[in-house]
Amino acid sequence: MPMIDADGCLLNVSVEGRDGGPTLMLSNSLGSTMQMWEPQMKALTQLFRVIRYDRRGHGKSSVPPGPYSMERFGRDVLAILDDLNIAKTHWCGLSMGGMVGQWLGANAPDRFGKIILANTACHYPDPTNWHTRIKAVKEGGIAAVADAVIANWLTADFREREPRVTANMKAMMLATPVEGYIACCEALSTLDNRELLPKIKSPTLVIAGRHDMSTPVAAGEFIRSQIPGASMTILDAAHISNVEQPHAFTDAVVGFLTQR
């Protein structure tokens, strides 16, 4: 796996799949690494050259001091594409990855084919929840918020049915560097991509989770309504829908990216 330098921050990047095939870049949620996408990899790598990466402050990537911003996260993605000499890619981002995708679609339209924005939002009118989470993590580490976050990530039914998957997701979150997690939370507390959405010209699919309390269906519907020609799919899942409904998520992604 290459480490790619984005203005002094080393980013952990993985490239797998079909040589010479169309390229698809995947971007994870807050508190997760590229391993979040494992349920999709077998299917996606048969069709695409798949790029995954750990966001700055996460996984094996560097943890530079904050503040971070959506523009900074977007420029990290462009640095990866430039380093790999990839002119254009499809994009699939979930949660925070969807927020970065909104910035990219509006600010680097020539670099992206189709865009998938899953379980995401474009604006938090009230940042109180983020400020509360930042305070809790500063005082007690990520363990202080882990159970509450996992309860939002996956439905109670799934957590009961799939305890090992749930435990792996929690372990991934707990391994996130505290400084990187806080810096990302601070960036999310000021999120406002609303003016960017009408500028996105790429064919766009919005995926929402019926039981998602973090970025509810209404947040996805607003994004869909603001991006010209965007479509929407609702899955029977909470926030991390690609893990909770792996087959339905993969089918939605592949169907959208391969339709002419």
PDB file of C-alpha atoms in Angstrom:
ATOM      1  CA  MET A   1       0.000   0.000   0.000  1.00  0.00           C
ATOM      2  CA  PRO A   2       1.514   3.328  -1.004  1.00  0.00           C
ATOM      3  CA  MET A   3       1.840   6.269   1.358  1.00  0.00           C
ATOM      4  CA  ILE A   4       1.007   9.402  -0.591  1.00  0.00           C
ATOM      5  CA  ASP A   5       2.131  12.868   0.501  1.00  0.00           C
ATOM      6  CA  ALA A   6      -0.636  15.501   0.601  1.00  0.00           C
ATOM      7  CA  ASP A   7       1.043  18.785   1.587  1.00  0.00           C
ATOM      8  CA  GLY A   8       3.168  17.017   4.175  1.00  0.00           C
ATOM      9  CA  CYS A   9       0.505  14.613   5.446  1.00  0.00           C
ATOM     10  CA  LEU A  10       1.207  10.983   4.539  1.00  0.00           C
ATOM     11  CA  LEU A  11      -2.001   9.206   3.512  1.00  0.00           C
ATOM     12  CA  ASN A  12      -2.358   5.432   3.557  1.00  0.00           C
ATOM     13  CA  VAL A  13      -3.756   4.372   0.165  1.00  0.00           C
ATOM     14  CA  SER A  14      -4.767   1.011  -1.309  1.00  0.00           C
ATOM     15  CA  VAL A  15      -5.310   0.291  -5.017  1.00  0.00           C
ATOM     16  CA  GLU A  16      -6.859  -3.054  -5.949  1.00  0.00           C
ATOM     17  CA  GLY A  17      -8.937  -4.651  -8.631  1.00  0.00           C
ATOM     18  CA  ARG A  18      -9.265  -4.612 -12.346  1.00  0.00           C
ATOM     19  CA  ASP A  19      -6.283  -3.214 -14.210  1.00  0.00           C
ATOM     20  CA  GLY A  20      -7.408  -0.945 -16.990  1.00  0.00           C
ATOM     21  CA  GLY A  21     -10.975  -0.909 -15.669  1.00  0.00           C
ATOM     22  CA  PRO A  22     -12.849   2.229 -14.693  1.00  0.00           C
ATOM     23  CA  THR A  23     -11.686   3.674 -11.386  1.00  0.00           C
ATOM     24  CA  LEU A  24     -13.814   3.950  -8.240  1.00  0.00           C
ATOM     25  CA  MET A  25     -12.666   5.764  -5.118  1.00  0.00           C
ATOM     26  CA  LEU A  26     -14.197   4.912  -1.733  1.00  0.00           C
ATOM     27  CA  SER A  27     -14.234   7.258   1.269  1.00  0.00           C
ATOM     28  CA  ASN A  28     -15.103   6.211   4.822  1.00  0.00           C
ATOM     29  CA  SER A  29     -17.055   7.587   7.747  1.00  0.00           C
ATOM     30  CA  LEU A  30     -15.621   9.415  10.738  1.00  0.00           C
ATOM     31  CA  GLY A  31     -13.940   6.954  13.094  1.00  0.00           C
ATOM     32  CA  SER A  32     -13.384   4.224  10.519  1.00  0.00           C
ATOM     33  CA  THR A  33     -10.632   3.117   8.156  1.00  0.00           C
ATOM     34  CA  MET A  34     -10.644   1.753   4.621  1.00  0.00           C
ATOM     35  CA  GLN A  35     -11.492  -1.638   6.182  1.00  0.00           C
ATOM     36  CA  MET A  36     -15.063  -0.375   6.437  1.00  0.00           C
ATOM     37  CA  TRP A  37     -15.455  -1.252   2.751  1.00  0.00           C
ATOM     38  CA  GLU A  38     -14.502  -4.940   3.020  1.00  0.00           C
ATOM     39  CA  PRO A  39     -18.106  -6.146   2.437  1.00  0.00           C
ATOM     40  CA  GLN A  40     -18.018  -4.517  -1.031  1.00  0.00           C
ATOM     41  CA  MET A  41     -14.496  -5.307  -2.157  1.00  0.00           C
ATOM     42  CA  LYS A  42     -14.990  -8.725  -3.743  1.00  0.00           C
ATOM     43  CA  ALA A  43     -17.728  -7.464  -6.049  1.00  0.00           C
ATOM     44  CA  LEU A  44     -16.261  -4.038  -6.769  1.00  0.00           C
ATOM     45  CA  THR A  45     -12.751  -5.208  -7.611  1.00  0.00           C
ATOM     46  CA  GLN A  46     -14.128  -7.456 -10.343  1.00  0.00           C
ATOM     47  CA  LEU A  47     -15.493  -4.406 -12.153  1.00  0.00           C
ATOM     48  CA  PHE A  48     -13.332  -1.484 -11.094  1.00  0.00           C
ATOM     49  CA  ARG A  49      -9.876  -0.374 -10.112  1.00  0.00           C
ATOM     50  CA  VAL A  50     -10.759   0.469  -6.511  1.00  0.00           C
ATOM     51  CA  ILE A  51      -8.918   3.131  -4.522  1.00  0.00           C
ATOM     52  CA  ARG A  52      -9.363   3.243  -0.760  1.00  0.00           C
ATOM     53  CA  TYR A  53      -7.585   5.485   1.720  1.00  0.00           C
ATOM     54  CA  ASP A  54      -7.434   6.381   5.390  1.00  0.00           C
ATOM     55  CA  ARG A  55      -8.450  10.017   5.899  1.00  0.00           C
ATOM     56  CA  ARG A  56      -5.898  12.242   7.627  1.00  0.00           C
ATOM     57  CA  GLY A  57      -6.100  11.620  11.360  1.00  0.00           C
ATOM     58  CA  HIS A  58      -7.338   8.048  10.816  1.00  0.00           C
ATOM     59  CA  GLY A  59      -5.918   4.557  10.433  1.00  0.00           C
ATOM     60  CA  LYS A  60      -2.342   4.413   9.158  1.00  0.00           C
ATOM     61  CA  SER A  61      -2.368   7.955   7.778  1.00  0.00           C
ATOM     62  CA  SER A  62      -0.558  10.797   9.526  1.00  0.00           C
ATOM     63  CA  VAL A  63      -2.233  12.836  12.257  1.00  0.00           C
ATOM     64  CA  PRO A  64      -1.231  16.453  11.601  1.00  0.00           C
ATOM     65  CA  PRO A  65      -2.490  19.058  14.061  1.00  0.00           C
ATOM     66  CA  GLY A  66      -5.875  20.620  13.243  1.00  0.00           C
ATOM     67  CA  PRO A  67      -7.834  22.487  12.193  1.00  0.00           C
ATOM     68  CA  TYR A  68      -9.044  20.317   9.316  1.00  0.00           C
ATOM     69  CA  SER A  69     -11.674  21.374   6.781  1.00  0.00           C
ATOM     70  CA  MET A  70     -13.765  19.908   3.967  1.00  0.00           C
ATOM     71  CA  GLU A  71     -11.508  21.711   1.489  1.00  0.00           C
ATOM     72  CA  ARG A  72      -8.446  20.117   3.107  1.00  0.00           C
ATOM     73  CA  PHE A  73     -10.037  16.656   2.919  1.00  0.00           C
ATOM     74  CA  GLY A  74     -10.957  17.295  -0.710  1.00  0.00           C
ATOM     75  CA  ARG A  75      -7.452  18.415  -1.614  1.00  0.00           C
ATOM     76  CA  ASP A  76      -6.099  15.254   0.010  1.00  0.00           C
ATOM     77  CA  VAL A  77      -8.217  13.236  -2.434  1.00  0.00           C
ATOM     78  CA  LEU A  78      -6.951  15.256  -5.399  1.00  0.00           C
ATOM     79  CA  ALA A  79      -3.368  14.707  -4.209  1.00  0.00           C
ATOM     80  CA  ILE A  80      -3.995  10.937  -4.194  1.00  0.00           C
ATOM     81  CA  LEU A  81      -5.439  11.018  -7.715  1.00  0.00           C
ATOM     82  CA  ASP A  82      -2.551  13.165  -8.972  1.00  0.00           C
ATOM     83  CA  ASP A  83       0.048  10.879  -7.400  1.00  0.00           C
ATOM     84  CA  LEU A  84      -1.592   7.812  -8.965  1.00  0.00           C
ATOM     85  CA  ASN A  85      -1.861   9.668 -12.302  1.00  0.00           C
ATOM     86  CA  ILE A  86      -5.640   9.186 -12.444  1.00  0.00           C
ATOM     87  CA  ALA A  87      -7.423  11.896 -14.392  1.00  0.00           C
ATOM     88  CA  LYS A  88     -10.972  10.848 -13.547  1.00  0.00           C
ATOM     89  CA  THR A  89     -12.712   8.478 -11.131  1.00  0.00           C
ATOM     90  CA  HIS A  90     -16.136   7.554  -9.849  1.00  0.00           C
ATOM     91  CA  TRP A  91     -16.714   8.394  -6.176  1.00  0.00           C
ATOM     92  CA  CYS A  92     -18.552   6.611  -3.371  1.00  0.00           C
ATOM     93  CA  GLY A  93     -18.401   8.259   0.031  1.00  0.00           C
ATOM     94  CA  LEU A  94     -20.365   7.343   3.142  1.00  0.00           C
ATOM     95  CA  SER A  95     -21.145   9.825   5.920  1.00  0.00           C
ATOM     96  CA  MET A  96     -18.053  12.058   6.126  1.00  0.00           C
ATOM     97  CA  GLY A  97     -16.938  10.549   2.825  1.00  0.00           C
ATOM     98  CA  GLY A  98     -20.165  11.831   1.299  1.00  0.00           C
ATOM     99  CA  MET A  99     -19.494  15.316   2.645  1.00  0.00           C
ATOM    100  CA  VAL A 100     -16.044  15.313   1.047  1.00  0.00           C
ATOM    101  CA  GLY A 101     -17.683  14.068  -2.155  1.00  0.00           C
ATOM    102  CA  GLN A 102     -19.967  17.093  -2.183  1.00  0.00           C
ATOM    103  CA  TRP A 103     -16.964  19.418  -2.018  1.00  0.00           C
ATOM    104  CA  LEU A 104     -15.189  17.497  -4.765  1.00  0.00           C
ATOM    105  CA  GLY A 105     -18.203  17.361  -7.069  1.00  0.00           C
ATOM    106  CA  ALA A 106     -18.595  21.126  -6.853  1.00  0.00           C
ATOM    107  CA  ASN A 107     -14.920  22.127  -6.889  1.00  0.00           C
ATOM    108  CA  ALA A 108     -13.249  19.511  -9.116  1.00  0.00           C
ATOM    109  CA  PRO A 109     -16.041  18.475 -11.517  1.00  0.00           C
ATOM    110  CA  ASP A 110     -13.675  17.373 -14.278  1.00  0.00           C
ATOM    111  CA  ARG A 111     -12.096  14.740 -12.011  1.00  0.00           C
ATOM    112  CA  PHE A 112     -15.276  12.785 -11.250  1.00  0.00           C
ATOM    113  CA  GLY A 113     -17.558  10.612 -13.349  1.00  0.00           C
ATOM    114  CA  LYS A 114     -20.494   9.421 -11.243  1.00  0.00           C
ATOM    115  CA  ILE A 115     -20.856  10.295  -7.563  1.00  0.00           C
ATOM    116  CA  ILE A 116     -22.527   8.296  -4.775  1.00  0.00           C
ATOM    117  CA  LEU A 117     -23.301  10.105  -1.530  1.00  0.00           C
ATOM    118  CA  ALA A 118     -24.365   7.598   1.140  1.00  0.00           C
ATOM    119  CA  ASN A 119     -25.766   8.238   4.617  1.00  0.00           C
ATOM    120  CA  THR A 120     -24.606  11.805   4.648  1.00  0.00           C
ATOM    121  CA  ALA A 121     -25.620  15.406   5.298  1.00  0.00           C
ATOM    122  CA  CYS A 122     -24.640  18.786   3.896  1.00  0.00           C
ATOM    123  CA  HIS A 123     -25.203  20.966   6.976  1.00  0.00           C
ATOM    124  CA  TYR A 124     -25.654  20.762  10.748  1.00  0.00           C
ATOM    125  CA  PRO A 125     -27.865  23.689  11.805  1.00  0.00           C
ATOM    126  CA  ASP A 126     -27.031  23.072  15.472  1.00  0.00           C
ATOM    127  CA  PRO A 127     -23.425  22.027  16.231  1.00  0.00           C
ATOM    128  CA  THR A 128     -24.165  21.285  19.904  1.00  0.00           C
ATOM    129  CA  ASN A 129     -23.913  17.512  19.470  1.00  0.00           C
ATOM    130  CA  TRP A 130     -20.453  17.871  17.924  1.00  0.00           C
ATOM    131  CA  HIS A 131     -19.261  20.171  20.713  1.00  0.00           C
ATOM    132  CA  THR A 132     -20.584  17.675  23.275  1.00  0.00           C
ATOM    133  CA  ARG A 133     -18.785  14.811  21.560  1.00  0.00           C
ATOM    134  CA  ILE A 134     -15.516  16.748  21.307  1.00  0.00           C
ATOM    135  CA  LYS A 135     -15.657  17.537  25.037  1.00  0.00           C
ATOM    136  CA  ALA A 136     -16.381  13.887  25.898  1.00  0.00           C
ATOM    137  CA  VAL A 137     -13.499  12.591  23.770  1.00  0.00           C
ATOM    138  CA  LYS A 138     -11.069  15.181  25.153  1.00  0.00           C
ATOM    139  CA  GLU A 139     -11.978  14.074  28.684  1.00  0.00           C
ATOM    140  CA  GLY A 140     -12.428  10.331  28.269  1.00  0.00           C
ATOM    141  CA  GLY A 141     -10.996   9.274  24.925  1.00  0.00           C
ATOM    142  CA  ILE A 142     -12.988   7.666  22.144  1.00  0.00           C
ATOM    143  CA  ALA A 143     -14.178   4.953  24.555  1.00  0.00           C
ATOM    144  CA  ALA A 144     -16.356   7.621  26.184  1.00  0.00           C
ATOM    145  CA  VAL A 145     -18.546   7.878  23.059  1.00  0.00           C
ATOM    146  CA  ALA A 146     -18.008   4.510  21.371  1.00  0.00           C
ATOM    147  CA  ASP A 147     -21.152   2.712  22.536  1.00  0.00           C
ATOM    148  CA  ALA A 148     -23.410   5.629  21.629  1.00  0.00           C
ATOM    149  CA  VAL A 149     -21.808   5.950  18.192  1.00  0.00           C
ATOM    150  CA  ILE A 150     -22.094   2.216  17.486  1.00  0.00           C
ATOM    151  CA  ALA A 151     -25.785   2.399  18.457  1.00  0.00           C
ATOM    152  CA  ASN A 152     -26.194   5.027  15.720  1.00  0.00           C
ATOM    153  CA  TRP A 153     -24.037   3.137  13.210  1.00  0.00           C
ATOM    154  CA  LEU A 154     -25.969  -0.159  13.336  1.00  0.00           C
ATOM    155  CA  THR A 155     -29.527  -1.071  14.324  1.00  0.00           C
ATOM    156  CA  ALA A 156     -30.122  -2.992  17.558  1.00  0.00           C
ATOM    157  CA  ASP A 157     -31.357  -5.936  15.504  1.00  0.00           C
ATOM    158  CA  PHE A 158     -28.135  -6.072  13.490  1.00  0.00           C
ATOM    159  CA  ARG A 159     -25.933  -5.675  16.559  1.00  0.00           C
ATOM    160  CA  GLU A 160     -27.685  -8.613  18.191  1.00  0.00           C
ATOM    161  CA  ARG A 161     -27.541 -10.734  15.048  1.00  0.00           C
ATOM    162  CA  GLU A 162     -23.937  -9.914  14.099  1.00  0.00           C
ATOM    163  CA  PRO A 163     -21.954  -9.448  17.326  1.00  0.00           C
ATOM    164  CA  ARG A 164     -18.587 -10.136  15.693  1.00  0.00           C
ATOM    165  CA  VAL A 165     -19.106  -7.550  12.927  1.00  0.00           C
ATOM    166  CA  THR A 166     -20.290  -5.081  15.569  1.00  0.00           C
ATOM    167  CA  ALA A 167     -17.224  -5.761  17.736  1.00  0.00           C
ATOM    168  CA  ASN A 168     -14.921  -5.261  14.747  1.00  0.00           C
ATOM    169  CA  MET A 169     -16.560  -1.919  13.941  1.00  0.00           C
ATOM    170  CA  LYS A 170     -16.181  -0.786  17.543  1.00  0.00           C
ATOM    171  CA  ALA A 171     -12.519  -1.876  17.623  1.00  0.00           C
ATOM    172  CA  MET A 172     -11.859   0.074  14.416  1.00  0.00           C
ATOM    173  CA  MET A 173     -13.376   3.172  15.966  1.00  0.00           C
ATOM    174  CA  LEU A 174     -11.479   2.785  19.260  1.00  0.00           C
ATOM    175  CA  ALA A 175      -8.193   2.529  17.325  1.00  0.00           C
ATOM    176  CA  THR A 176      -8.723   5.976  15.745  1.00  0.00           C
ATOM    177  CA  PRO A 177      -6.135   8.522  16.983  1.00  0.00           C
ATOM    178  CA  VAL A 178      -7.856  10.862  19.442  1.00  0.00           C
ATOM    179  CA  GLU A 179      -6.258  13.998  17.970  1.00  0.00           C
ATOM    180  CA  GLY A 180      -7.374  13.087  14.453  1.00  0.00           C
ATOM    181  CA  TYR A 181     -10.878  12.210  15.594  1.00  0.00           C
ATOM    182  CA  ILE A 182     -11.298  15.524  17.421  1.00  0.00           C
ATOM    183  CA  ALA A 183      -9.942  17.534  14.482  1.00  0.00           C
ATOM    184  CA  CYS A 184     -12.453  15.815  12.177  1.00  0.00           C
ATOM    185  CA  CYS A 185     -15.307  16.464  14.638  1.00  0.00           C
ATOM    186  CA  GLU A 186     -14.314  20.127  14.698  1.00  0.00           C
ATOM    187  CA  ALA A 187     -14.515  20.257  10.899  1.00  0.00           C
ATOM    188  CA  LEU A 188     -17.964  18.630  11.000  1.00  0.00           C
ATOM    189  CA  SER A 189     -19.226  21.126  13.585  1.00  0.00           C
ATOM    190  CA  THR A 190     -18.944  23.903  10.967  1.00  0.00           C
ATOM    191  CA  LEU A 191     -20.146  21.871   7.970  1.00  0.00           C
ATOM    192  CA  ASP A 192     -22.224  23.799   5.455  1.00  0.00           C
ATOM    193  CA  ASN A 193     -22.129  22.471   1.888  1.00  0.00           C
ATOM    194  CA  ARG A 194     -25.590  23.750   0.942  1.00  0.00           C
ATOM    195  CA  GLU A 195     -24.345  26.248  -1.644  1.00  0.00           C
ATOM    196  CA  LEU A 196     -22.143  23.593  -3.262  1.00  0.00           C
ATOM    197  CA  LEU A 197     -24.920  21.138  -4.124  1.00  0.00           C
ATOM    198  CA  PRO A 198     -26.429  22.917  -7.170  1.00  0.00           C
ATOM    199  CA  LYS A 199     -22.908  23.144  -8.639  1.00  0.00           C
ATOM    200  CA  ILE A 200     -22.555  19.346  -8.811  1.00  0.00           C
ATOM    201  CA  LYS A 201     -23.024  18.295 -12.442  1.00  0.00           C
ATOM    202  CA  SER A 202     -21.970  14.635 -12.170  1.00  0.00           C
ATOM    203  CA  PRO A 203     -24.704  11.984 -12.251  1.00  0.00           C
ATOM    204  CA  THR A 204     -25.374  11.505  -8.534  1.00  0.00           C
ATOM    205  CA  LEU A 205     -26.991   8.794  -6.424  1.00  0.00           C
ATOM    206  CA  VAL A 206     -27.945   9.507  -2.816  1.00  0.00           C
ATOM    207  CA  ILE A 207     -28.250   6.477  -0.518  1.00  0.00           C
ATOM    208  CA  ALA A 208     -30.064   6.840   2.801  1.00  0.00           C
ATOM    209  CA  GLY A 209     -30.789   4.468   5.678  1.00  0.00           C
ATOM    210  CA  ARG A 210     -34.373   4.141   6.853  1.00  0.00           C
ATOM    211  CA  HIS A 211     -33.196   3.848  10.483  1.00  0.00           C
ATOM    212  CA  ASP A 212     -30.328   6.344  10.263  1.00  0.00           C
ATOM    213  CA  MET A 213     -30.488   8.786  13.183  1.00  0.00           C
ATOM    214  CA  SER A 214     -27.140  10.442  12.405  1.00  0.00           C
ATOM    215  CA  THR A 215     -27.976  11.543   8.851  1.00  0.00           C
ATOM    216  CA  PRO A 216     -31.705  10.835   8.490  1.00  0.00           C
ATOM    217  CA  VAL A 217     -33.598  10.224   5.266  1.00  0.00           C
ATOM    218  CA  ALA A 218     -34.663  13.889   5.275  1.00  0.00           C
ATOM    219  CA  ALA A 219     -30.996  14.957   5.089  1.00  0.00           C
ATOM    220  CA  GLY A 220     -30.475  12.696   2.075  1.00  0.00           C
ATOM    221  CA  GLU A 221     -33.676  13.912   0.452  1.00  0.00           C
ATOM    222  CA  PHE A 222     -32.528  17.530   0.801  1.00  0.00           C
ATOM    223  CA  ILE A 223     -29.225  16.691  -0.904  1.00  0.00           C
ATOM    224  CA  ARG A 224     -31.062  14.867  -3.693  1.00  0.00           C
ATOM    225  CA  SER A 225     -33.384  17.837  -4.222  1.00  0.00           C
ATOM    226  CA  GLN A 226     -30.488  20.296  -4.574  1.00  0.00           C
ATOM    227  CA  ILE A 227     -28.289  18.347  -7.018  1.00  0.00           C
ATOM    228  CA  PRO A 228     -29.600  18.540 -10.605  1.00  0.00           C
ATOM    229  CA  GLY A 229     -30.889  15.158 -11.762  1.00  0.00           C
ATOM    230  CA  ALA A 230     -29.855  13.249  -8.627  1.00  0.00           C
ATOM    231  CA  SER A 231     -31.658  10.024  -7.675  1.00  0.00           C
ATOM    232  CA  MET A 232     -32.127   8.374  -4.293  1.00  0.00           C
ATOM    233  CA  THR A 233     -32.228   4.861  -2.836  1.00  0.00           C
ATOM    234  CA  ILE A 234     -33.357   4.050   0.715  1.00  0.00           C
ATOM    235  CA  LEU A 235     -31.962   0.945   2.416  1.00  0.00           C
ATOM    236  CA  ASP A 236     -33.275  -0.871   5.496  1.00  0.00           C
ATOM    237  CA  ALA A 237     -30.300   0.126   7.637  1.00  0.00           C
ATOM    238  CA  ALA A 238     -28.962   2.598  10.161  1.00  0.00           C
ATOM    239  CA  HIS A 239     -25.943   4.838   9.494  1.00  0.00           C
ATOM    240  CA  ILE A 240     -23.268   2.461   8.190  1.00  0.00           C
ATOM    241  CA  SER A 241     -25.536   0.985   5.564  1.00  0.00           C
ATOM    242  CA  ASN A 242     -22.784  -0.698   3.542  1.00  0.00           C
ATOM    243  CA  VAL A 243     -22.049  -2.937   6.547  1.00  0.00           C
ATOM    244  CA  GLU A 244     -25.630  -3.485   7.695  1.00  0.00           C
ATOM    245  CA  GLN A 245     -27.029  -4.163   4.206  1.00  0.00           C
ATOM    246  CA  PRO A 246     -23.903  -5.176   2.256  1.00  0.00           C
ATOM    247  CA  HIS A 247     -25.627  -6.876  -0.678  1.00  0.00           C
ATOM    248  CA  ALA A 248     -28.283  -4.202  -1.189  1.00  0.00           C
ATOM    249  CA  PHE A 249     -25.634  -1.472  -0.902  1.00  0.00           C
ATOM    250  CA  THR A 250     -23.324  -3.174  -3.389  1.00  0.00           C
ATOM    251  CA  ASP A 251     -26.191  -3.769  -5.802  1.00  0.00           C
ATOM    252  CA  ALA A 252     -27.183  -0.094  -5.624  1.00  0.00           C
ATOM    253  CA  VAL A 253     -23.609   1.054  -6.259  1.00  0.00           C
ATOM    254  CA  VAL A 254     -22.885  -1.355  -9.102  1.00  0.00           C
ATOM    255  CA  GLY A 255     -26.279  -0.755 -10.705  1.00  0.00           C
ATOM    256  CA  PHE A 256     -25.792   2.993 -10.691  1.00  0.00           C
ATOM    257  CA  LEU A 257     -22.192   2.972 -11.894  1.00  0.00           C
ATOM    258  CA  THR A 258     -22.748   0.495 -14.734  1.00  0.00           C
ATOM    259  CA  GLN A 259     -25.998   1.864 -16.147  1.00  0.00           C
ATOM    260  CA  ARG A 260     -25.570   3.886 -19.324  1.00  0.00           C
TER     261      ARG A 260
END
